[in-house]
mmCIF file with all atom_site columns, C-alpha atoms in Angstrom:
data_model
loop_
_atom_site.group_PDB
_atom_site.id
_atom_site.type_symbol
_atom_site.label_atom_id
_atom_site.label_alt_id
_atom_site.label_comp_id
_atom_site.label_asym_id
_atom_site.label_entity_id
_atom_site.label_seq_id
_atom_site.pdbx_PDB_ins_code
_atom_site.Cartn_x
_atom_site.Cartn_y
_atom_site.Cartn_z
_atom_site.occupancy
_atom_site.B_iso_or_equiv
_atom_site.pdbx_formal_charge
_atom_site.auth_seq_id
_atom_site.auth_comp_id
_atom_site.auth_asym_id
_atom_site.auth_atom_id
_atom_site.pdbx_PDB_model_num
ATOM 1  C CA . MET A 1 1  ? -44.455 13.999  31.103 1.00 86.00 ? 1162 MET A CA 1
ATOM 2  C CA . ALA A 1 2  ? -46.315 11.438  33.185 1.00 89.00 ? 1163 ALA A CA 1
ATOM 3  C CA . HIS A 1 3  ? -48.549 11.461  36.239 1.00 90.00 ? 1164 HIS A CA 1
ATOM 4  C CA . PHE A 1 4  ? -49.253 8.889   38.921 1.00 92.00 ? 1165 PHE A CA 1
ATOM 5  C CA . ARG A 1 5  ? -51.193 8.620   42.176 1.00 93.00 ? 1166 ARG A CA 1
ATOM 6  C CA . ILE A 1 6  ? -49.318 8.854   45.439 1.00 92.00 ? 1167 ILE A CA 1
ATOM 7  C CA . SER A 1 7  ? -49.605 6.360   48.293 1.00 94.00 ? 1168 SER A CA 1
ATOM 8  C CA . GLU A 1 8  ? -48.031 6.598   51.744 1.00 92.00 ? 1169 GLU A CA 1
ATOM 9  C CA . ASN A 1 9  ? -44.998 4.496   50.694 1.00 90.00 ? 1170 ASN A CA 1
ATOM 10 C CA . TYR A 1 10 ? -43.948 7.284   48.272 1.00 87.00 ? 1171 TYR A CA 1
ATOM 11 C CA . PHE A 1 11 ? -42.495 9.248   51.193 1.00 84.00 ? 1172 PHE A CA 1
ATOM 12 C CA . SER A 1 12 ? -40.325 6.393   52.480 1.00 86.00 ? 1173 SER A CA 1
ATOM 13 C CA . LEU A 1 13 ? -38.547 5.309   49.273 1.00 83.00 ? 1174 LEU A CA 1
ATOM 14 C CA . ARG A 1 14 ? -34.854 4.590   49.545 1.00 81.00 ? 1175 ARG A CA 1
ATOM 15 C CA . PRO A 1 15 ? -32.446 5.729   46.801 1.00 79.00 ? 1176 PRO A CA 1
ATOM 16 C CA . GLY A 1 16 ? -32.725 3.423   43.788 1.00 81.00 ? 1177 GLY A CA 1
ATOM 17 C CA . GLU A 1 17 ? -36.010 1.854   44.941 1.00 84.00 ? 1178 GLU A CA 1
ATOM 18 C CA . ILE A 1 18 ? -38.838 1.608   42.382 1.00 86.00 ? 1179 ILE A CA 1
ATOM 19 C CA . TYR A 1 19 ? -42.109 3.250   43.465 1.00 88.00 ? 1180 TYR A CA 1
ATOM 20 C CA . HIS A 1 20 ? -45.344 1.272   43.115 1.00 89.00 ? 1181 HIS A CA 1
ATOM 21 C CA . PHE A 1 21 ? -48.731 2.763   44.019 1.00 92.00 ? 1182 PHE A CA 1
ATOM 22 C CA . ASP A 1 22 ? -50.363 0.980   46.983 1.00 92.00 ? 1183 ASP A CA 1
ATOM 23 C CA . ARG A 1 23 ? -54.116 1.309   46.456 1.00 92.00 ? 1184 ARG A CA 1
ATOM 24 C CA . HIS A 1 24 ? -54.746 0.163   50.042 1.00 94.00 ? 1185 HIS A CA 1
ATOM 25 C CA . LYS A 1 25 ? -52.826 3.146   51.495 1.00 95.00 ? 1186 LYS A CA 1
ATOM 26 C CA . PRO A 1 26 ? -53.395 6.147   49.191 1.00 95.00 ? 1187 PRO A CA 1
ATOM 27 C CA . TYR A 1 27 ? -52.112 9.550   50.278 1.00 94.00 ? 1188 TYR A CA 1
ATOM 28 C CA . LEU A 1 28 ? -55.216 11.742  50.506 1.00 94.00 ? 1189 LEU A CA 1
ATOM 29 C CA . HIS A 1 29 ? -55.054 15.441  49.637 1.00 90.00 ? 1190 HIS A CA 1
ATOM 30 C CA . PRO A 1 30 ? -55.621 17.375  52.900 1.00 89.00 ? 1191 PRO A CA 1
ATOM 31 C CA . VAL A 1 31 ? -58.289 19.662  51.362 1.00 92.00 ? 1192 VAL A CA 1
ATOM 32 C CA . SER A 1 32 ? -60.242 17.446  48.934 1.00 92.00 ? 1193 SER A CA 1
ATOM 33 C CA . PHE A 1 33 ? -59.603 14.083  50.661 1.00 92.00 ? 1194 PHE A CA 1
ATOM 34 C CA . LEU A 1 34 ? -59.090 12.566  47.192 1.00 90.00 ? 1195 LEU A CA 1
ATOM 35 C CA . PRO A 1 35 ? -56.014 10.470  46.300 1.00 88.00 ? 1196 PRO A CA 1
ATOM 36 C CA . ALA A 1 36 ? -53.199 12.893  45.441 1.00 92.00 ? 1197 ALA A CA 1
ATOM 37 C CA . SER A 1 37 ? -51.378 12.708  42.100 1.00 90.00 ? 1198 SER A CA 1
ATOM 38 C CA . HIS A 1 38 ? -47.969 13.914  40.994 1.00 87.00 ? 1199 HIS A CA 1
ATOM 39 C CA . ALA A 1 39 ? -46.649 14.938  37.562 1.00 87.00 ? 1200 ALA A CA 1
ATOM 40 C CA . VAL A 1 40 ? -43.023 14.348  36.520 1.00 86.00 ? 1201 VAL A CA 1
ATOM 41 C CA . MET A 1 41 ? -40.794 14.440  33.444 1.00 86.00 ? 1202 MET A CA 1
ATOM 42 C CA . ILE A 1 42 ? -39.790 11.062  31.921 1.00 88.00 ? 1203 ILE A CA 1
ATOM 43 C CA . ILE A 1 43 ? -36.050 10.830  31.212 1.00 89.00 ? 1204 ILE A CA 1
ATOM 44 C CA . GLY A 1 44 ? -35.740 7.103   30.384 1.00 89.00 ? 1205 GLY A CA 1
ATOM 45 C CA . LEU A 1 45 ? -36.946 3.597   31.097 1.00 86.00 ? 1206 LEU A CA 1
ATOM 46 C CA . GLY A 1 46 ? -35.553 0.381   32.455 1.00 87.00 ? 1207 GLY A CA 1
ATOM 47 C CA . LYS A 1 47 ? -36.291 -3.279  33.129 1.00 84.00 ? 1208 LYS A CA 1
ATOM 48 C CA . THR A 1 48 ? -35.795 -5.219  36.347 1.00 78.00 ? 1209 THR A CA 1
ATOM 49 C CA . MET A 1 49 ? -36.478 -8.757  37.453 1.00 70.00 ? 1210 MET A CA 1
ATOM 50 C CA . THR A 1 50 ? -39.147 -8.875  40.160 1.00 66.00 ? 1211 THR A CA 1
ATOM 51 C CA . LYS A 1 51 ? -40.333 -11.831 42.213 1.00 62.00 ? 1212 LYS A CA 1
ATOM 52 C CA . VAL A 1 52 ? -44.149 -12.122 42.140 1.00 58.00 ? 1213 VAL A CA 1
ATOM 53 C CA . LYS A 1 53 ? -45.663 -15.116 43.964 1.00 60.00 ? 1214 LYS A CA 1
ATOM 54 C CA . ASN A 1 54 ? -42.248 -16.866 43.907 1.00 67.00 ? 1215 ASN A CA 1
ATOM 55 C CA . ILE A 1 55 ? -41.986 -16.461 40.110 1.00 64.00 ? 1216 ILE A CA 1
ATOM 56 C CA . LEU A 1 56 ? -39.413 -14.132 38.539 1.00 61.00 ? 1217 LEU A CA 1
ATOM 57 C CA . GLU A 1 57 ? -41.036 -11.681 36.131 1.00 69.00 ? 1218 GLU A CA 1
ATOM 58 C CA . ARG A 1 58 ? -39.598 -8.844  34.060 1.00 73.00 ? 1219 ARG A CA 1
ATOM 59 C CA . SER A 1 59 ? -40.901 -5.493  35.268 1.00 78.00 ? 1220 SER A CA 1
ATOM 60 C CA . ILE A 1 60 ? -40.706 -2.199  33.362 1.00 85.00 ? 1221 ILE A CA 1
ATOM 61 C CA . HIS A 1 61 ? -40.202 1.107   35.135 1.00 85.00 ? 1222 HIS A CA 1
ATOM 62 C CA . LEU A 1 62 ? -39.823 4.717   34.002 1.00 86.00 ? 1223 LEU A CA 1
ATOM 63 C CA . ASN A 1 63 ? -36.898 6.914   35.058 1.00 87.00 ? 1224 ASN A CA 1
ATOM 64 C CA . LEU A 1 64 ? -38.237 10.262  36.164 1.00 85.00 ? 1225 LEU A CA 1
ATOM 65 C CA . GLN A 1 65 ? -37.019 13.708  37.091 1.00 84.00 ? 1226 GLN A CA 1
ATOM 66 C CA . ASN A 1 66 ? -39.087 15.302  39.798 1.00 73.00 ? 1227 ASN A CA 1
ATOM 67 C CA . SER A 1 67 ? -39.506 18.924  40.797 1.00 68.00 ? 1228 SER A CA 1
ATOM 68 C CA . ALA A 1 68 ? -39.702 17.861  44.472 1.00 62.00 ? 1229 ALA A CA 1
ATOM 69 C CA . GLY A 1 69 ? -35.906 17.514  44.530 1.00 61.00 ? 1230 GLY A CA 1
ATOM 70 C CA . SER A 1 70 ? -34.432 15.348  47.272 1.00 62.00 ? 1231 SER A CA 1
ATOM 71 C CA . LEU A 1 71 ? -37.886 14.220  48.456 1.00 62.00 ? 1232 LEU A CA 1
ATOM 72 C CA . PHE A 1 72 ? -37.922 11.691  45.609 1.00 66.00 ? 1233 PHE A CA 1
ATOM 73 C CA . GLY A 1 73 ? -35.182 9.228   44.625 1.00 69.00 ? 1234 GLY A CA 1
ATOM 74 C CA . GLU A 1 74 ? -31.643 10.562  44.328 1.00 76.00 ? 1235 GLU A CA 1
ATOM 75 C CA . ASN A 1 75 ? -31.312 14.307  43.678 1.00 75.00 ? 1236 ASN A CA 1
ATOM 76 C CA . GLY A 1 76 ? -34.834 14.399  42.246 1.00 76.00 ? 1237 GLY A CA 1
ATOM 77 C CA . CYS A 1 77 ? -34.398 11.437  39.874 1.00 83.00 ? 1238 CYS A CA 1
ATOM 78 C CA . GLY A 1 78 ? -36.215 8.209   40.639 1.00 85.00 ? 1239 GLY A CA 1
ATOM 79 C CA . TYR A 1 79 ? -38.138 5.245   39.290 1.00 87.00 ? 1240 TYR A CA 1
ATOM 80 C CA . VAL A 1 80 ? -41.854 4.483   39.034 1.00 89.00 ? 1241 VAL A CA 1
ATOM 81 C CA . GLY A 1 81 ? -43.273 1.102   38.000 1.00 89.00 ? 1242 GLY A CA 1
ATOM 82 C CA . LEU A 1 82 ? -45.067 1.290   34.645 1.00 88.00 ? 1243 LEU A CA 1
ATOM 83 C CA . GLU A 1 83 ? -48.279 -0.100  36.157 1.00 88.00 ? 1244 GLU A CA 1
ATOM 84 C CA . SER A 1 84 ? -48.483 2.938   38.484 1.00 90.00 ? 1245 SER A CA 1
ATOM 85 C CA . ILE A 1 85 ? -48.478 5.492   35.646 1.00 91.00 ? 1246 ILE A CA 1
ATOM 86 C CA . ARG A 1 86 ? -51.979 6.945   35.091 1.00 92.00 ? 1247 ARG A CA 1
ATOM 87 C CA . GLY A 1 87 ? -51.295 9.146   32.080 1.00 89.00 ? 1248 GLY A CA 1
ATOM 88 C CA . LEU A 1 88 ? -48.655 10.350  29.633 1.00 87.00 ? 1249 LEU A CA 1
ATOM 89 C CA . TYR A 1 89 ? -48.324 13.780  28.014 1.00 84.00 ? 1250 TYR A CA 1
ATOM 90 C CA . GLN A 1 90 ? -46.144 15.174  25.274 1.00 83.00 ? 1251 GLN A CA 1
ATOM 91 C CA . LEU A 1 91 ? -44.623 18.593  25.815 1.00 76.00 ? 1252 LEU A CA 1
ATOM 92 C CA . ASP A 1 92 ? -43.561 20.487  22.687 1.00 82.00 ? 1253 ASP A CA 1
ATOM 93 C CA . ILE A 1 93 ? -41.208 23.405  23.246 1.00 78.00 ? 1254 ILE A CA 1
#
């Protein structure tokens, strides 16, 4: 399990796009007015090449399954950049 903060760009992701938290546009919880967070189940990880300041860098992302269904990624499975993850949990069943 992992959790991450949500910014406004979370709601406009296209299928296959990697989510990165935008600290300049956080999504604020309508009651507390604090940045909202979301918890998901990790199902894998991957690496992509990302251009940062015209330099190609290797970026790591986590593959996630989300209870929000089609709101996130493809059929509830999507990708979140490792730098956006705020915490990890282990679930023993």
